[in-house]
JSON list of C-alpha atoms and ligand atoms in Angstrom, two decimals:
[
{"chain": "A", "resi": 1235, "resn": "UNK", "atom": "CA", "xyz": [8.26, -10.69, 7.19]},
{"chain": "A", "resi": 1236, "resn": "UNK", "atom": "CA", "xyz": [4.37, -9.96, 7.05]},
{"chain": "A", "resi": 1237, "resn": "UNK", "atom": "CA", "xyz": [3.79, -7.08, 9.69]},
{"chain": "A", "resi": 1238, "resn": "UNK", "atom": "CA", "xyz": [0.22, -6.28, 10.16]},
{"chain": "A", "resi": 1239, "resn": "UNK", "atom": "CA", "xyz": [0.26, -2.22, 11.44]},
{"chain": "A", "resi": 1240, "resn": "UNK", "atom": "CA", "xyz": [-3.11, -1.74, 13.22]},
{"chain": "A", "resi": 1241, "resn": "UNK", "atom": "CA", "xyz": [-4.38, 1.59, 14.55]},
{"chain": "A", "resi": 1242, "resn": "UNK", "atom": "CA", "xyz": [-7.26, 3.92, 14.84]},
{"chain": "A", "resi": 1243, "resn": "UNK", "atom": "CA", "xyz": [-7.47, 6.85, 11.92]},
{"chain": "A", "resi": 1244, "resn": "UNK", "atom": "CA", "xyz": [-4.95, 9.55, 12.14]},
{"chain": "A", "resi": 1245, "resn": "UNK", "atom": "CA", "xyz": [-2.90, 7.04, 14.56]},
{"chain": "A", "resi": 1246, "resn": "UNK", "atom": "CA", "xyz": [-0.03, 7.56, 11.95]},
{"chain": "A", "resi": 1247, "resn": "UNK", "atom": "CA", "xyz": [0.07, 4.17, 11.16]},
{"chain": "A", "resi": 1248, "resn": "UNK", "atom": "CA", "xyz": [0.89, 4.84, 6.96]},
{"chain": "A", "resi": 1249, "resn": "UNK", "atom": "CA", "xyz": [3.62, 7.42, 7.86]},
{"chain": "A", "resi": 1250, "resn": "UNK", "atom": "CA", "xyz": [5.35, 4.25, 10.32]},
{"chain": "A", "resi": 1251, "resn": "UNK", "atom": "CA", "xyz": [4.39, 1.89, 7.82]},
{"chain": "A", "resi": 1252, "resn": "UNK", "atom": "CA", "xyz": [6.45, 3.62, 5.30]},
{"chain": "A", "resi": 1253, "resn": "UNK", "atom": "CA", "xyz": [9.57, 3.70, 7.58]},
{"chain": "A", "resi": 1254, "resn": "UNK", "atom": "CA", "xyz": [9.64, 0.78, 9.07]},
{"chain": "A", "resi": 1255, "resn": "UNK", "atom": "CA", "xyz": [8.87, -0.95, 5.27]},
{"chain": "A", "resi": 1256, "resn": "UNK", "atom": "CA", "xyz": [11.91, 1.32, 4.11]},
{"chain": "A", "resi": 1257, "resn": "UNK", "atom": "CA", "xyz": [14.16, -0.03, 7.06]},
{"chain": "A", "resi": 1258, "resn": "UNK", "atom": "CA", "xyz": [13.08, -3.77, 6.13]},
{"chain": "A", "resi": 1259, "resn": "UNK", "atom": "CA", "xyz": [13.35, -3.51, 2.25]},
{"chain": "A", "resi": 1260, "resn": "UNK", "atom": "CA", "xyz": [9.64, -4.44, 1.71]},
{"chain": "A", "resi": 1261, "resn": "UNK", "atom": "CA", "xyz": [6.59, -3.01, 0.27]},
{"chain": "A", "resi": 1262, "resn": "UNK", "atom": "CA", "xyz": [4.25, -0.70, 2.13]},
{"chain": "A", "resi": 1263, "resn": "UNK", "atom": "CA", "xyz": [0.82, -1.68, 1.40]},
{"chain": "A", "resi": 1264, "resn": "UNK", "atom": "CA", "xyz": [-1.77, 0.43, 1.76]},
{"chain": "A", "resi": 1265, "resn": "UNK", "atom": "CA", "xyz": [-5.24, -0.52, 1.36]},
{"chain": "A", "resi": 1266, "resn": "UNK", "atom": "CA", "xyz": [-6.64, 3.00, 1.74]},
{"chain": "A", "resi": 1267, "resn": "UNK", "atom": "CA", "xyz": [-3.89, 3.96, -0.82]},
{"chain": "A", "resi": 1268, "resn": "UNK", "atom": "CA", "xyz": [-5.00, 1.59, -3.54]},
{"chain": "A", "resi": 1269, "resn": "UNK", "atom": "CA", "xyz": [-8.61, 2.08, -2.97]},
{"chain": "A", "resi": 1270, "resn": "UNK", "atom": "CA", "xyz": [-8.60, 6.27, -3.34]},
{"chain": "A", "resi": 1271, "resn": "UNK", "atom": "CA", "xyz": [-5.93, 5.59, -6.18]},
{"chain": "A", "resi": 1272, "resn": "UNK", "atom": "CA", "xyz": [-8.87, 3.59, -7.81]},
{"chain": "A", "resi": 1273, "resn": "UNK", "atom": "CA", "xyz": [-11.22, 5.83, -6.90]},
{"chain": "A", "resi": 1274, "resn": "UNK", "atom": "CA", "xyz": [-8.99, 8.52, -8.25]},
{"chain": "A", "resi": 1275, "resn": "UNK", "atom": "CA", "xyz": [-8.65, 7.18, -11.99]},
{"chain": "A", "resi": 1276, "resn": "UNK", "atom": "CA", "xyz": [-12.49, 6.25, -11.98]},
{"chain": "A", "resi": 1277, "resn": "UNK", "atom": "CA", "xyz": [-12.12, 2.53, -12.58]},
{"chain": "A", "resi": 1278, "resn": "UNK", "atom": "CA", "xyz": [-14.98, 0.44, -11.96]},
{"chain": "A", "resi": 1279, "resn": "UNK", "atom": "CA", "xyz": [-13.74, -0.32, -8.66]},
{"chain": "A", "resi": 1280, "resn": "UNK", "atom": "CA", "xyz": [-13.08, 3.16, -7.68]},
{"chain": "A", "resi": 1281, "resn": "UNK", "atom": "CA", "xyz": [-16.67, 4.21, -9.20]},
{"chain": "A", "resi": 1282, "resn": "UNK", "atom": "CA", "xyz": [-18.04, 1.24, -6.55]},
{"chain": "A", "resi": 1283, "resn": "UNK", "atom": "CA", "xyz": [-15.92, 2.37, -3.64]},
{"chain": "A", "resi": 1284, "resn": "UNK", "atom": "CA", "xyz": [-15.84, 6.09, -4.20]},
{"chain": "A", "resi": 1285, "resn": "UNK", "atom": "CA", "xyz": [-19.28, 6.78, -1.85]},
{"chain": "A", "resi": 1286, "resn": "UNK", "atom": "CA", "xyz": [-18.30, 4.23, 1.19]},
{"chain": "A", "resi": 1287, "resn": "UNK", "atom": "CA", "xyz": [-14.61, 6.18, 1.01]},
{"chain": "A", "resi": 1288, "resn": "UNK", "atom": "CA", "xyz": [-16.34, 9.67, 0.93]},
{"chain": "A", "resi": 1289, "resn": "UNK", "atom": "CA", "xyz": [-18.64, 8.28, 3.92]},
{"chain": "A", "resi": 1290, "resn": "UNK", "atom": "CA", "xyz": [-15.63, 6.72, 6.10]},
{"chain": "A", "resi": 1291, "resn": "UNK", "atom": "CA", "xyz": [-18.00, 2.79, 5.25]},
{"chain": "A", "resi": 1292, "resn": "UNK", "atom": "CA", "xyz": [-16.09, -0.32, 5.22]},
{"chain": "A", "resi": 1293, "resn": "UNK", "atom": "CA", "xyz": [-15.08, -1.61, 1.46]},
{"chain": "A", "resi": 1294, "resn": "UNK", "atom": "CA", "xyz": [-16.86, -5.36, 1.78]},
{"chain": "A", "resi": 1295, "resn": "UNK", "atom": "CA", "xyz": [-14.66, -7.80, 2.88]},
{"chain": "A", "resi": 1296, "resn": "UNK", "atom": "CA", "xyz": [-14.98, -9.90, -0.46]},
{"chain": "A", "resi": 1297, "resn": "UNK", "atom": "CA", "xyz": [-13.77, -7.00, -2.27]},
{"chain": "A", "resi": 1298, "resn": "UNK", "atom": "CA", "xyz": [-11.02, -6.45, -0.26]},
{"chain": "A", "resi": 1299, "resn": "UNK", "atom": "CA", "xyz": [-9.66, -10.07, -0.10]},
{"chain": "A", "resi": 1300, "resn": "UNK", "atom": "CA", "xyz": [-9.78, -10.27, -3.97]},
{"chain": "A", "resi": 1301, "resn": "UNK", "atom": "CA", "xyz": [-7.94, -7.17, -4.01]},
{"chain": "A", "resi": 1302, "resn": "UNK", "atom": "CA", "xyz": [-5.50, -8.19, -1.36]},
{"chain": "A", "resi": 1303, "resn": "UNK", "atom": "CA", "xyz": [-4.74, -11.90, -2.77]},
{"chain": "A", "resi": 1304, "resn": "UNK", "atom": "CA", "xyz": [-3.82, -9.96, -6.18]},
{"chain": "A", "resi": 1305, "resn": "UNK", "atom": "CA", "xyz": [-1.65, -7.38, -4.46]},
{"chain": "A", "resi": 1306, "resn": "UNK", "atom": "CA", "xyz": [0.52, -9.94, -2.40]},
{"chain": "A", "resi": 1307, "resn": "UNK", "atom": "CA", "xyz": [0.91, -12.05, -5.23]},
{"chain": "A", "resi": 1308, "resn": "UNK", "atom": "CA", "xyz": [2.83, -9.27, -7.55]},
{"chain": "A", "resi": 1309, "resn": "UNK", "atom": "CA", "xyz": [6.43, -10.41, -6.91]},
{"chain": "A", "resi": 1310, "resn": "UNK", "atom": "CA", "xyz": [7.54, -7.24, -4.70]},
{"chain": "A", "resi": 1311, "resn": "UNK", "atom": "CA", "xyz": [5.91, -8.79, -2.05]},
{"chain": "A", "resi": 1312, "resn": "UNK", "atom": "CA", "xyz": [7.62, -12.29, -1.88]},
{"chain": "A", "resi": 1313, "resn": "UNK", "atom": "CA", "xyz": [10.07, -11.31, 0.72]},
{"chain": "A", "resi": 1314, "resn": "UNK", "atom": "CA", "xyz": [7.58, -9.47, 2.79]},
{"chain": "A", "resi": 1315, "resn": "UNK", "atom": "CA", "xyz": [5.15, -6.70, 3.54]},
{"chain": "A", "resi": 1316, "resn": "UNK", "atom": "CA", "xyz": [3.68, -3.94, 5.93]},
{"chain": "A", "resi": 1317, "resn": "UNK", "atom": "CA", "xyz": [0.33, -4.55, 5.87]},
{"chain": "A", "resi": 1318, "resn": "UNK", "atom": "CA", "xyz": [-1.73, -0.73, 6.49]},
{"chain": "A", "resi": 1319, "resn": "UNK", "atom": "CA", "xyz": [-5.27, -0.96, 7.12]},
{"chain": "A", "resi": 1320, "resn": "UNK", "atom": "CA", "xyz": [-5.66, -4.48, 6.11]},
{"chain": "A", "resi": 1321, "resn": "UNK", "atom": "CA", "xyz": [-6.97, -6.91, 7.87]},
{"chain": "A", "resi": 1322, "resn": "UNK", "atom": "CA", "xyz": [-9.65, -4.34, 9.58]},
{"chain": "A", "resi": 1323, "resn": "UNK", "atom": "CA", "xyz": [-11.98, -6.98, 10.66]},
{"chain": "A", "resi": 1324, "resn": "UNK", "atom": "CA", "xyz": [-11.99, -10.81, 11.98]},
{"chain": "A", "resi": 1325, "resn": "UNK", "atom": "CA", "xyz": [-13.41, -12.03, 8.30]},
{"chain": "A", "resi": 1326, "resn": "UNK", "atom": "CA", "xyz": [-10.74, -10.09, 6.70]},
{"chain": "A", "resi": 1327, "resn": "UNK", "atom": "CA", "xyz": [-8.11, -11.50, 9.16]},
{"chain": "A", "resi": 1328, "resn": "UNK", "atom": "CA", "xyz": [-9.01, -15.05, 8.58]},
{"chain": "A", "resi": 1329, "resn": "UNK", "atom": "CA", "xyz": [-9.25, -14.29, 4.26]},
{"chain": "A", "resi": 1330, "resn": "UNK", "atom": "CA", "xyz": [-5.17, -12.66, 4.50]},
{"chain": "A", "resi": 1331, "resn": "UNK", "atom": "CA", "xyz": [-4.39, -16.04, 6.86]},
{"chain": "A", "resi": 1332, "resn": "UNK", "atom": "CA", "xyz": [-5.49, -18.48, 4.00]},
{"chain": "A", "resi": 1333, "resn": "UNK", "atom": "CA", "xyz": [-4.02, -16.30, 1.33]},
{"chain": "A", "resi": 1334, "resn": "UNK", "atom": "CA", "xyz": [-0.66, -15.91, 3.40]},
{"chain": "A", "resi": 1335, "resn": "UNK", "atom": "CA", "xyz": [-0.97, -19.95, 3.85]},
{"chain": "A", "resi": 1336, "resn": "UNK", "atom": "CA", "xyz": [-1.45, -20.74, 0.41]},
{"chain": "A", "resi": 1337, "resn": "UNK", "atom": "CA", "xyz": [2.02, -19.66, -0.31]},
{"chain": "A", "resi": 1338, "resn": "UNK", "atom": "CA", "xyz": [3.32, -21.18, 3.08]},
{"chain": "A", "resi": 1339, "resn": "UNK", "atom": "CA", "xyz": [3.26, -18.01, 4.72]},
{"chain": "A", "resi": 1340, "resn": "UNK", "atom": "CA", "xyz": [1.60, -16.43, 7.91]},
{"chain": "A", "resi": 1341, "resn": "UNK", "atom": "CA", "xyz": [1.53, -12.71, 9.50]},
{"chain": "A", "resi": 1342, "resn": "UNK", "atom": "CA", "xyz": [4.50, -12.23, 11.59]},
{"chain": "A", "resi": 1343, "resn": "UNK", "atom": "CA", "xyz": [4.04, -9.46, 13.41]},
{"chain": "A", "resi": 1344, "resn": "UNK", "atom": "CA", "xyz": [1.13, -7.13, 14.31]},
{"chain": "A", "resi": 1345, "resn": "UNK", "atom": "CA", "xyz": [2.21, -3.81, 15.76]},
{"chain": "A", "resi": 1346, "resn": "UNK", "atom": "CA", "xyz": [-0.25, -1.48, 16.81]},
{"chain": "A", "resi": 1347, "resn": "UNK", "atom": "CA", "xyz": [-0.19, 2.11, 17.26]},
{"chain": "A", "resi": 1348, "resn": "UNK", "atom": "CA", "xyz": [-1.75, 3.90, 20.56]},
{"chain": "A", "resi": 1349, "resn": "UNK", "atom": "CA", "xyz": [-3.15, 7.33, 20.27]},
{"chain": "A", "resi": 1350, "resn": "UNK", "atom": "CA", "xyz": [-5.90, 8.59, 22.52]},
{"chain": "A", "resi": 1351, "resn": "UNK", "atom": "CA", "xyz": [-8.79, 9.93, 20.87]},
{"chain": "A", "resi": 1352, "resn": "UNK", "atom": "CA", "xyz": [-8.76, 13.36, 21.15]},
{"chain": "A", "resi": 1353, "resn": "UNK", "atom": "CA", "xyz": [-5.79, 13.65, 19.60]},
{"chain": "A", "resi": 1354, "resn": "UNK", "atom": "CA", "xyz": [-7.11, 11.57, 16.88]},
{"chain": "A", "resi": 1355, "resn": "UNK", "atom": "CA", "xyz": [-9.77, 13.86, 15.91]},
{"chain": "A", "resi": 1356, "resn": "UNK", "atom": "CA", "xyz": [-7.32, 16.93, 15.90]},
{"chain": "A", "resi": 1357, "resn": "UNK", "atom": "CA", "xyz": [-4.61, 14.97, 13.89]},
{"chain": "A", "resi": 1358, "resn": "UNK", "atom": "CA", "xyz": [-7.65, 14.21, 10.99]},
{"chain": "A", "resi": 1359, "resn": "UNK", "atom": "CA", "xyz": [-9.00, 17.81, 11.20]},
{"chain": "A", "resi": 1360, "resn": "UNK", "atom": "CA", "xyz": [-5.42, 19.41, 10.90]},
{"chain": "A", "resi": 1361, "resn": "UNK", "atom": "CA", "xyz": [-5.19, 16.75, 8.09]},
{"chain": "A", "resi": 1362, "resn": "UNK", "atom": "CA", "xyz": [-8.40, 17.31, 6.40]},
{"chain": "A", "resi": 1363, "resn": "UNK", "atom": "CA", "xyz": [-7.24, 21.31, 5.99]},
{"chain": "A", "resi": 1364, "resn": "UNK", "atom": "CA", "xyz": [-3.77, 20.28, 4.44]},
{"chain": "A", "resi": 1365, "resn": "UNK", "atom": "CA", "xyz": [-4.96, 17.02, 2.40]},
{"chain": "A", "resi": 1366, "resn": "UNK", "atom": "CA", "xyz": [-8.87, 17.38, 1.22]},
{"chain": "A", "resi": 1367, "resn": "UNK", "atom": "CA", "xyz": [-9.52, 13.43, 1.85]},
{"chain": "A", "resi": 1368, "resn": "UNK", "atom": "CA", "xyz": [-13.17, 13.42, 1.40]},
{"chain": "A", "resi": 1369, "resn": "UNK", "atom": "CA", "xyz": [-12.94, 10.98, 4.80]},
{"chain": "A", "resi": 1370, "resn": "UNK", "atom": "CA", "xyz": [-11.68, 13.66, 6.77]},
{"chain": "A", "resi": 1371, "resn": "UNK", "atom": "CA", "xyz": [-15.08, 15.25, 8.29]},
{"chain": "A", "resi": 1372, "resn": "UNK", "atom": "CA", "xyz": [-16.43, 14.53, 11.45]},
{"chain": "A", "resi": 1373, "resn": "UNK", "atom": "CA", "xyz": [-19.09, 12.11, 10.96]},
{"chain": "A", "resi": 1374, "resn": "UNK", "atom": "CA", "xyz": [-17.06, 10.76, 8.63]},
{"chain": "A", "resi": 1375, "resn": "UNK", "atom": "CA", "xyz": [-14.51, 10.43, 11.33]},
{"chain": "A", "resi": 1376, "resn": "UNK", "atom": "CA", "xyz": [-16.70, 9.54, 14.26]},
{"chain": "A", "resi": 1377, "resn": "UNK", "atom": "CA", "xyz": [-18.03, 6.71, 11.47]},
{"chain": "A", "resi": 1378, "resn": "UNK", "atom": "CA", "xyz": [-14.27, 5.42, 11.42]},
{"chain": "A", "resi": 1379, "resn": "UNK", "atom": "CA", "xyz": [-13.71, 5.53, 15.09]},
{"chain": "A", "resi": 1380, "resn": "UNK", "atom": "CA", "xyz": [-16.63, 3.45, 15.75]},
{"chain": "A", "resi": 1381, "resn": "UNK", "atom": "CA", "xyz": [-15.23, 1.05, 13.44]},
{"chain": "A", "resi": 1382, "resn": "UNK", "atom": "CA", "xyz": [-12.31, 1.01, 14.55]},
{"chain": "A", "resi": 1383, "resn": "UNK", "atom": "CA", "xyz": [-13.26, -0.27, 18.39]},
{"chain": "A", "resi": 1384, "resn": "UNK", "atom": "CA", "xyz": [-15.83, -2.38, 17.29]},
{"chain": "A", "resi": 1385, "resn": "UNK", "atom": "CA", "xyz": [-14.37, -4.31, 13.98]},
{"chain": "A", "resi": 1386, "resn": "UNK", "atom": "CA", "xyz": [-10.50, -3.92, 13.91]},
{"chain": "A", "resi": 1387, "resn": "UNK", "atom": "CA", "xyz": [-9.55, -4.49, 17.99]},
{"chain": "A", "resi": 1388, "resn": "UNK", "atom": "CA", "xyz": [-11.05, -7.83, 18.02]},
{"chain": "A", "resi": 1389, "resn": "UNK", "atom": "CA", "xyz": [-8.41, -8.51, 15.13]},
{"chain": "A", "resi": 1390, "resn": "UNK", "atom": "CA", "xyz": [-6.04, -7.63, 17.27]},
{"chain": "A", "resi": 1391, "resn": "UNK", "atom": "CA", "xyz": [-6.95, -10.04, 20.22]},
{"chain": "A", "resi": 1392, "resn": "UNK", "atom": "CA", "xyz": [-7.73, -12.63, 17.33]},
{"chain": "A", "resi": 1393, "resn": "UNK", "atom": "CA", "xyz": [-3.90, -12.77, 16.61]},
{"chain": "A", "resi": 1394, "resn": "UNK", "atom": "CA", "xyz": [-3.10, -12.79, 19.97]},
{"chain": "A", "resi": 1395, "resn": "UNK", "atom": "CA", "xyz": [-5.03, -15.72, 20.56]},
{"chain": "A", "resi": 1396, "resn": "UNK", "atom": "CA", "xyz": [-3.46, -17.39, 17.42]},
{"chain": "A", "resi": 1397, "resn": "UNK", "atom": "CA", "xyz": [-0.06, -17.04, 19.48]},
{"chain": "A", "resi": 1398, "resn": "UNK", "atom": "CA", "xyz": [1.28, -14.12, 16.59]},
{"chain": "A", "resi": 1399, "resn": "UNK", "atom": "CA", "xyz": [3.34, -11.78, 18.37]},
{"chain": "A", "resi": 1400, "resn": "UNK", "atom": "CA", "xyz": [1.99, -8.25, 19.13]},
{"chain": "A", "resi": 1401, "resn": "UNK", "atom": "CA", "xyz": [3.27, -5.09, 20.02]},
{"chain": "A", "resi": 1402, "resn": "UNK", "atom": "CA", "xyz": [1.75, -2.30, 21.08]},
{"chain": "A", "resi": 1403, "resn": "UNK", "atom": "CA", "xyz": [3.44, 1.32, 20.59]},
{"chain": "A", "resi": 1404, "resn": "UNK", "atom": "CA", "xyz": [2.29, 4.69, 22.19]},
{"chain": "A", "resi": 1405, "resn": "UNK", "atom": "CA", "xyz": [2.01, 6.92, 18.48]},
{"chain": "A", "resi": 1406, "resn": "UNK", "atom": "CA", "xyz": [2.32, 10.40, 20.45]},
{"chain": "A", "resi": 1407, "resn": "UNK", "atom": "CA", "xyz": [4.99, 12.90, 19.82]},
{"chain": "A", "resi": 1408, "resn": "UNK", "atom": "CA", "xyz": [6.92, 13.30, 16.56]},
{"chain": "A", "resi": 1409, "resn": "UNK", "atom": "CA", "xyz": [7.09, 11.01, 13.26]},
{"chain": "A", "resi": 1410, "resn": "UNK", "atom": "CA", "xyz": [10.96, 9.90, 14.37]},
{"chain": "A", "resi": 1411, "resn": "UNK", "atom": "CA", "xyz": [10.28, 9.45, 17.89]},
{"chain": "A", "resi": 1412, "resn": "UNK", "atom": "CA", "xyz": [7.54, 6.57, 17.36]},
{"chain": "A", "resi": 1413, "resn": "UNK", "atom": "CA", "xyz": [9.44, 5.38, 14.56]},
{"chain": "A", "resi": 1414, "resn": "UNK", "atom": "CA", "xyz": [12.61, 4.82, 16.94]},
{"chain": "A", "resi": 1415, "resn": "UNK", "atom": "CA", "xyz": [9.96, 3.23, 19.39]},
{"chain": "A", "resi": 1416, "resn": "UNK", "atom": "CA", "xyz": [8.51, 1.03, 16.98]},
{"chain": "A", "resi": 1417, "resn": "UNK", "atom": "CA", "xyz": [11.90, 0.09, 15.86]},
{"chain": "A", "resi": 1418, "resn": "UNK", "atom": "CA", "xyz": [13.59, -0.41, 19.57]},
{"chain": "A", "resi": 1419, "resn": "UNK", "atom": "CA", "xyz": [10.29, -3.06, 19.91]},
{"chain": "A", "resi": 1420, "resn": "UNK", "atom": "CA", "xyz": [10.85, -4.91, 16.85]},
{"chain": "A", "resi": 1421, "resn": "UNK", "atom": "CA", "xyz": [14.07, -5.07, 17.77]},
{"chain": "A", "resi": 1422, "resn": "UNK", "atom": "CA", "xyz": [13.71, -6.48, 21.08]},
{"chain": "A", "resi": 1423, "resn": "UNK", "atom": "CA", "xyz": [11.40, -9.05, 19.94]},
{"chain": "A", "resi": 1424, "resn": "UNK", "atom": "CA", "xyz": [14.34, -10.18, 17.21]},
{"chain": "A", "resi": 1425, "resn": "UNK", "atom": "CA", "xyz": [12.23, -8.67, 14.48]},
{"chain": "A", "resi": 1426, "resn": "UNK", "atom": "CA", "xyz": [14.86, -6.06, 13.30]},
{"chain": "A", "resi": 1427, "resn": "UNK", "atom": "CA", "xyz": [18.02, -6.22, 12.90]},
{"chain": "A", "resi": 1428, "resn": "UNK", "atom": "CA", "xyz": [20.51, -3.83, 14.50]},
{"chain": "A", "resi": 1429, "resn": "UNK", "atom": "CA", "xyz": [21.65, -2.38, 11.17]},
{"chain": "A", "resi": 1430, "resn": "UNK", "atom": "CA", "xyz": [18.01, -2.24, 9.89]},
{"chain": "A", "resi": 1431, "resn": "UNK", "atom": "CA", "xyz": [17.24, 1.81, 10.90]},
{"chain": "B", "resi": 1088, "resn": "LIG", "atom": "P1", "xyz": [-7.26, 4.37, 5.40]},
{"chain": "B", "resi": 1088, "resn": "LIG", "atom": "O1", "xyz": [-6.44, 5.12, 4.42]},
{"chain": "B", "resi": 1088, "resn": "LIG", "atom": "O2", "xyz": [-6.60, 3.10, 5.89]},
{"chain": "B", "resi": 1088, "resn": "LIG", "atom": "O3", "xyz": [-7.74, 5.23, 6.55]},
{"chain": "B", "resi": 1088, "resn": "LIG", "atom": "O4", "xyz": [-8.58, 3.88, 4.64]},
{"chain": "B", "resi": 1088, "resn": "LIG", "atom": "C1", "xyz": [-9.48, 4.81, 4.07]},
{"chain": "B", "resi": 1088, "resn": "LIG", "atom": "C2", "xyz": [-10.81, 4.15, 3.73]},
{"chain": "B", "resi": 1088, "resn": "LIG", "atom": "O5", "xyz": [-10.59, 3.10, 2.78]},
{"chain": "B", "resi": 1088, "resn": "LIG", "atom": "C3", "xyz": [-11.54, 3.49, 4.88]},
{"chain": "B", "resi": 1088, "resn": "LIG", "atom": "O6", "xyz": [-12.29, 4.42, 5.65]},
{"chain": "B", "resi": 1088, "resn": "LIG", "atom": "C4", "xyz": [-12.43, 2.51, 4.14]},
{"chain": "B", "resi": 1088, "resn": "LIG", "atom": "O7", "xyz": [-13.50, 3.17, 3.51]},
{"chain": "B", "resi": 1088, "resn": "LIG", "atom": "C5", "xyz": [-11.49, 2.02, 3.04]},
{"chain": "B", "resi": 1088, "resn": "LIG", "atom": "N1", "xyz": [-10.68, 0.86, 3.46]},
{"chain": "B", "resi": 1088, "resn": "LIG", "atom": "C6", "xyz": [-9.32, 0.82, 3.58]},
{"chain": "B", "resi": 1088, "resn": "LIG", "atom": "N2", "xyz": [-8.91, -0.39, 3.99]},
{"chain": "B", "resi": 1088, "resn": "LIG", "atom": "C7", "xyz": [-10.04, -1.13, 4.13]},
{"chain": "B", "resi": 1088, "resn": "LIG", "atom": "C8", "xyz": [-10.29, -2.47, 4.54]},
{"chain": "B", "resi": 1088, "resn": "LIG", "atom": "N3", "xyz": [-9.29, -3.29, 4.91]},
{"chain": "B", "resi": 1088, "resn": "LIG", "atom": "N4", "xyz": [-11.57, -2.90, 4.56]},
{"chain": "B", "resi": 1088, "resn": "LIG", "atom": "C9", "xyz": [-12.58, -2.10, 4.20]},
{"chain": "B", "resi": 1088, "resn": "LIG", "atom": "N5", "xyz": [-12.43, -0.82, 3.82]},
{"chain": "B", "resi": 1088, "resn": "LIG", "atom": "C10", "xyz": [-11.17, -0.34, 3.78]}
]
């Protein structure tokens, strides 16, 4: 299973991506993760993507497919992942399809999390006191909103198109409540089974 979470930051989408990986027995993946852990141990890579973190910029999309292909190919991931914040734009989307398809795979499932936007910015503000992400200001926020309507929804409508399933998920209210939402879809689409949490 290759589930694609999608969602606008602060939508919650690496605290559902952790559950729902948990109930499937697969890897979370987290681009942002591996990026600020990078960053973080002041690697070459992380020296390179340290100032486009700090300024909420997109990592370019060659970057991120080379560090994508070698992440799914670490044996973890042969029965599956949940994909979190990759692919965030149609190039990207297209670079994880021919990676998927050189190992006869293809994404699954892309479930994407609704939040309206003013609850967005409160969610990253509350987060930004508690967490000291050096994304978590508010151009560096409004910078990641933009992106987010303009580069990642077309992915979105992209798999649609492609005929992958999609399903969206309203992300208000507490962290088990849209977990048991996300879960009753998957379900209902035959993407989780009963016994799966
Ligand atoms: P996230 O933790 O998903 O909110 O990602 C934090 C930051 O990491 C983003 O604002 C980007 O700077 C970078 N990043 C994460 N995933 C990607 C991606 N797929 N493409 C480009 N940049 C990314």
């Amino acid at each position: 299973m290759i589930c694609v979470m999608v969602g606008p930051p602060g939508s919650g989408k690496g605290t559902q991506a952790e559950l729902i990986a948990a109930a499937l027995g697969v890897p979370h993946i987290s681009t942002g993760e591996l990026l600020r852990a990078e960053a973080a141990a002041g690697t070459p890579l992380g020296r390179e993507v340290a100032p486009l973190l700090a300024a909420g910029e997109l990592v370019p999309d060659e970057l991120m497919e080379r560090l994508m292909q070698q992440r799914l190919a670490a044996p973890d991931a042969a029965p599956g992942a949940i994909l979190d914040g990759y692919p965030r734009t149609v190039p990207q989307a297209e670079a994880l399809d021919r990676c998927l398809a050189a190992t006869g795979r293809r994404a699954d499932l892309v479930l994407v999390l609704e939040v309206e936007e003013e609850m967005l910015v409160r969610r990253l503000l509350d987060r930004a006191a508690k967490e000291h992400r050096t994304d978590d200001n508010p151009d560096s926020i409004a910078e990641r909103l933009v992106e987010y309507r303009q580069l990642t929804e077309p992915v979105v409508e992209q798999y649609r198109g492609a005929g992958v399933a999609v399903l969206a998920v309203d992300g208000t209210g507490p962290v088990d409540a849209v977990h048991a939402r996300i879960a009753r879809a998957m379900r209902g689409a035959g993407l989780l089974a009963d016994e799966q949490a």
